[in-house]
Amino acid sequence: MFKIVEKEHFSENVVKMIVEAPMIARSRRPGHFVIVRTGEGGERIPLTIADADISKGTITLVIQAVGESTRKICALETGDSFTDVVGPLGKATHIEKVGTVVCCGGGVGVAPLLPIIKAMKQAGNRVVSVLAARTKDLIILEDQVKEWSDELVIMTDDGSYGRKGLVTNGVESVIKSEKVDLVVTIGPAIMMKFVSLLTADYKIPTMCSLNTIMVDGTGMCGACRVTVDGHTKFVCVDGPEFDAHKVNFDEMMMRLRSYN
């Protein structure tokens, strides 16, 4: 059993949980995810590892309640346990010193973005982070992102916090003010698509994480297949990160709508 040692509500439908999983904490890398299950016969849910503390033997997960299984997970309290936590899974993020890295995240996409921000900074890069959400209440992990960023830009659709506008407005403002060597984007598929289109115009290498489309997490169900550079890839075993300029986002969004 994997005990929940801390729980925090970011919003009505988004919670952060710190979970005892010492072996996973020791071996996880930025970009890795886990499969969690609560209750015998419970659905397998893939969740990206937002952080880990090796000394305490814990990992941090951020969960958004969108269906029956995730609502059941979010209803767990401190002291409760997950039935299973399996991982780390997926391919770790390639981290190297490239210069200036813009890391942009939307909504709960900020959770898997955080360990990448931290690793990019530790590798010696200048890191500019752009966080975006519909409104101020949906901005998460701001303090943690700020700690590892040389500059932080916050965008809200309604202008209730930071600058008013979309994530692409924030990213483009950085591109116009300094040389950007790499962009990392994680969030809703539509957001990543338009960030990719923007950076393609500026010829800036861009990496995206497609974890939102995963279901089984082991490559057996095929639900997470996407077309990358004309070839079929499985997000859970070939990713979850890919060259954003080679991803067929329209096909991916069509597949995501099938779950509605």
Short mmCIF file of N, CA, C and O in Angstrom, two decimals, residues 181-236:
data_model
loop_
_atom_site.label_atom_id
_atom_site.label_comp_id
_atom_site.label_asym_id
_atom_site.label_seq_id
_atom_site.Cartn_x
_atom_site.Cartn_y
_atom_site.Cartn_z
N ASP A 181 16.50 29.37 -27.15
CA ASP A 181 17.12 28.20 -27.77
C ASP A 181 16.24 26.96 -27.75
O ASP A 181 16.43 26.05 -28.56
N LEU A 182 15.28 26.91 -26.82
CA LEU A 182 14.39 25.75 -26.72
C LEU A 182 13.11 26.15 -26.01
O LEU A 182 13.15 26.96 -25.08
N VAL A 183 11.99 25.59 -26.48
CA VAL A 183 10.70 25.79 -25.80
C VAL A 183 10.17 24.42 -25.39
O VAL A 183 10.23 23.46 -26.16
N VAL A 184 9.69 24.34 -24.16
CA VAL A 184 9.04 23.14 -23.64
C VAL A 184 7.61 23.52 -23.32
O VAL A 184 7.38 24.49 -22.59
N THR A 185 6.64 22.77 -23.83
CA THR A 185 5.24 23.10 -23.58
C THR A 185 4.46 21.88 -23.12
O THR A 185 4.58 20.80 -23.70
N ILE A 186 3.70 22.05 -22.05
CA ILE A 186 2.86 20.97 -21.52
C ILE A 186 1.52 21.57 -21.08
O ILE A 186 1.49 22.55 -20.34
N GLY A 187 0.45 20.97 -21.55
CA GLY A 187 -0.87 21.47 -21.20
C GLY A 187 -1.91 20.87 -22.13
O GLY A 187 -1.67 19.82 -22.76
N PRO A 188 -3.07 21.51 -22.26
CA PRO A 188 -4.10 21.01 -23.18
C PRO A 188 -3.56 20.91 -24.60
O PRO A 188 -2.70 21.70 -25.01
N ALA A 189 -4.05 19.95 -25.36
CA ALA A 189 -3.55 19.72 -26.72
C ALA A 189 -3.67 20.96 -27.58
O ALA A 189 -2.76 21.27 -28.36
N ILE A 190 -4.77 21.69 -27.46
CA ILE A 190 -4.96 22.88 -28.28
C ILE A 190 -3.91 23.94 -27.96
O ILE A 190 -3.42 24.65 -28.84
N MET A 191 -3.54 24.04 -26.69
CA MET A 191 -2.50 24.98 -26.29
C MET A 191 -1.16 24.59 -26.89
O MET A 191 -0.44 25.43 -27.46
N MET A 192 -0.80 23.30 -26.78
CA MET A 192 0.47 22.86 -27.30
C MET A 192 0.54 23.02 -28.82
O MET A 192 1.59 23.35 -29.38
N LYS A 193 -0.59 22.81 -29.50
CA LYS A 193 -0.63 22.99 -30.95
C LYS A 193 -0.26 24.42 -31.33
O LYS A 193 0.58 24.63 -32.22
N PHE A 194 -0.87 25.39 -30.68
CA PHE A 194 -0.62 26.77 -31.08
C PHE A 194 0.74 27.28 -30.61
O PHE A 194 1.34 28.14 -31.27
N VAL A 195 1.24 26.76 -29.50
CA VAL A 195 2.63 27.08 -29.13
C VAL A 195 3.57 26.54 -30.19
O VAL A 195 4.52 27.21 -30.61
N SER A 196 3.31 25.32 -30.67
CA SER A 196 4.13 24.70 -31.70
C SER A 196 4.10 25.49 -33.00
O SER A 196 5.13 25.69 -33.66
N LEU A 197 2.92 25.94 -33.39
CA LEU A 197 2.80 26.74 -34.62
C LEU A 197 3.57 28.05 -34.48
O LEU A 197 4.24 28.50 -35.43
N LEU A 198 3.50 28.66 -33.30
CA LEU A 198 4.22 29.91 -33.05
C LEU A 198 5.73 29.71 -33.15
O LEU A 198 6.43 30.45 -33.85
N THR A 199 6.24 28.69 -32.46
CA THR A 199 7.69 28.49 -32.44
C THR A 199 8.22 28.00 -33.78
O THR A 199 9.38 28.23 -34.11
N ALA A 200 7.37 27.33 -34.55
CA ALA A 200 7.79 26.92 -35.89
C ALA A 200 8.06 28.14 -36.75
O ALA A 200 9.01 28.14 -37.56
N ASP A 201 7.25 29.17 -36.59
CA ASP A 201 7.46 30.41 -37.34
C ASP A 201 8.81 31.04 -37.01
O ASP A 201 9.45 31.65 -37.87
N TYR A 202 9.22 30.89 -35.76
CA TYR A 202 10.50 31.46 -35.31
C TYR A 202 11.65 30.46 -35.41
O TYR A 202 12.78 30.77 -35.03
N LYS A 203 11.33 29.26 -35.88
CA LYS A 203 12.34 28.19 -36.05
C LYS A 203 13.06 27.87 -34.73
O LYS A 203 14.28 27.73 -34.68
N ILE A 204 12.28 27.76 -33.65
CA ILE A 204 12.82 27.41 -32.34
C ILE A 204 12.45 25.97 -32.00
O ILE A 204 11.27 25.61 -32.01
N PRO A 205 13.42 25.10 -31.72
CA PRO A 205 13.11 23.71 -31.34
C PRO A 205 12.12 23.69 -30.17
O PRO A 205 12.26 24.47 -29.21
N THR A 206 11.14 22.80 -30.27
CA THR A 206 10.08 22.76 -29.25
C THR A 206 9.74 21.33 -28.87
O THR A 206 9.56 20.46 -29.73
N MET A 207 9.67 21.10 -27.58
CA MET A 207 9.34 19.78 -27.04
C MET A 207 7.99 19.85 -26.34
O MET A 207 7.69 20.83 -25.63
N CYS A 208 7.15 18.84 -26.56
CA CYS A 208 5.84 18.80 -25.90
C CYS A 208 5.67 17.47 -25.19
O CYS A 208 6.33 16.48 -25.52
N SER A 209 4.79 17.43 -24.20
CA SER A 209 4.47 16.20 -23.49
C SER A 209 3.01 15.88 -23.73
O SER A 209 2.13 16.71 -23.48
N LEU A 210 2.75 14.67 -24.20
CA LEU A 210 1.39 14.27 -24.59
C LEU A 210 0.74 13.35 -23.56
O LEU A 210 -0.07 12.49 -23.91
N ASN A 211 1.08 13.51 -22.29
CA ASN A 211 0.59 12.57 -21.27
C ASN A 211 -0.92 12.56 -21.11
O ASN A 211 -1.48 11.60 -20.59
N THR A 212 -1.62 13.61 -21.56
CA THR A 212 -3.07 13.67 -21.35
C THR A 212 -3.83 12.59 -22.12
O THR A 212 -4.97 12.28 -21.77
N ILE A 213 -3.21 12.01 -23.15
CA ILE A 213 -3.93 11.03 -23.97
C ILE A 213 -3.73 9.59 -23.48
O ILE A 213 -4.37 8.67 -23.98
N MET A 214 -2.88 9.40 -22.49
CA MET A 214 -2.59 8.03 -22.03
C MET A 214 -3.77 7.42 -21.28
O MET A 214 -4.51 8.11 -20.58
N VAL A 215 -3.92 6.10 -21.43
CA VAL A 215 -4.97 5.36 -20.72
C VAL A 215 -4.35 4.21 -19.94
O VAL A 215 -4.30 4.21 -18.72
N ASP A 216 -3.87 3.20 -20.64
CA ASP A 216 -3.33 2.01 -19.99
C ASP A 216 -1.93 2.26 -19.42
O ASP A 216 -1.59 1.82 -18.33
N GLY A 217 -1.09 2.94 -20.21
CA GLY A 217 0.24 3.30 -19.72
C GLY A 217 1.33 2.27 -19.98
O GLY A 217 2.45 2.46 -19.56
N THR A 218 0.99 1.16 -20.66
CA THR A 218 2.00 0.13 -20.91
C THR A 218 2.13 -0.23 -22.38
O THR A 218 2.86 -1.15 -22.73
N GLY A 219 1.42 0.45 -23.26
CA GLY A 219 1.50 0.19 -24.68
C GLY A 219 0.59 -0.91 -25.18
O GLY A 219 0.63 -1.27 -26.35
N MET A 220 -0.26 -1.47 -24.32
CA MET A 220 -1.11 -2.60 -24.72
C MET A 220 -2.46 -2.17 -25.29
O MET A 220 -2.99 -2.83 -26.18
N CYS A 221 -3.02 -1.06 -24.82
CA CYS A 221 -4.37 -0.70 -25.25
C CYS A 221 -4.38 0.05 -26.58
O CYS A 221 -5.36 0.01 -27.31
N GLY A 222 -3.30 0.75 -26.91
CA GLY A 222 -3.23 1.48 -28.17
C GLY A 222 -3.99 2.79 -28.20
O GLY A 222 -4.01 3.48 -29.22
N ALA A 223 -4.62 3.17 -27.09
CA ALA A 223 -5.42 4.39 -27.07
C ALA A 223 -4.58 5.66 -27.19
O ALA A 223 -5.07 6.70 -27.62
N CYS A 224 -3.32 5.57 -26.83
CA CYS A 224 -2.47 6.76 -26.83
C CYS A 224 -1.65 6.91 -28.10
O CYS A 224 -0.69 7.67 -28.14
N ARG A 225 -2.03 6.22 -29.16
CA ARG A 225 -1.25 6.32 -30.39
C ARG A 225 -1.42 7.70 -31.02
O ARG A 225 -2.52 8.25 -31.07
N VAL A 226 -0.32 8.23 -31.47
CA VAL A 226 -0.30 9.53 -32.13
C VAL A 226 0.61 9.41 -33.35
O VAL A 226 1.44 8.50 -33.44
N THR A 227 0.43 10.34 -34.29
CA THR A 227 1.29 10.37 -35.46
C THR A 227 2.36 11.42 -35.27
O THR A 227 2.06 12.60 -35.05
N VAL A 228 3.61 10.99 -35.32
CA VAL A 228 4.75 11.88 -35.15
C VAL A 228 5.66 11.72 -36.37
O VAL A 228 6.17 10.62 -36.62
N ASP A 229 5.81 12.79 -37.11
CA ASP A 229 6.64 12.76 -38.32
C ASP A 229 6.17 11.67 -39.29
O ASP A 229 6.99 11.00 -39.93
N GLY A 230 4.85 11.48 -39.34
CA GLY A 230 4.28 10.51 -40.26
C GLY A 230 4.29 9.08 -39.78
O GLY A 230 3.81 8.18 -40.48
N HIS A 231 4.79 8.83 -38.59
CA HIS A 231 4.86 7.48 -38.05
C HIS A 231 4.00 7.36 -36.79
O HIS A 231 3.88 8.30 -36.01
N THR A 232 3.41 6.19 -36.58
CA THR A 232 2.60 5.95 -35.38
C THR A 232 3.50 5.72 -34.18
O THR A 232 4.41 4.89 -34.22
N LYS A 233 3.23 6.45 -33.12
CA LYS A 233 3.96 6.29 -31.87
C LYS A 233 2.96 6.08 -30.74
O LYS A 233 1.81 6.51 -30.82
N PHE A 234 3.43 5.42 -29.69
CA PHE A 234 2.61 5.24 -28.50
C PHE A 234 3.19 6.12 -27.40
O PHE A 234 4.35 5.95 -27.01
N VAL A 235 2.36 7.04 -26.90
CA VAL A 235 2.84 8.04 -25.95
C VAL A 235 3.45 7.40 -24.71
O VAL A 235 4.50 7.83 -24.22
N CYS A 236 2.84 6.33 -24.21
CA CYS A 236 3.27 5.78 -22.92
C CYS A 236 4.63 5.08 -22.99
O CYS A 236 5.35 5.05 -22.01
#
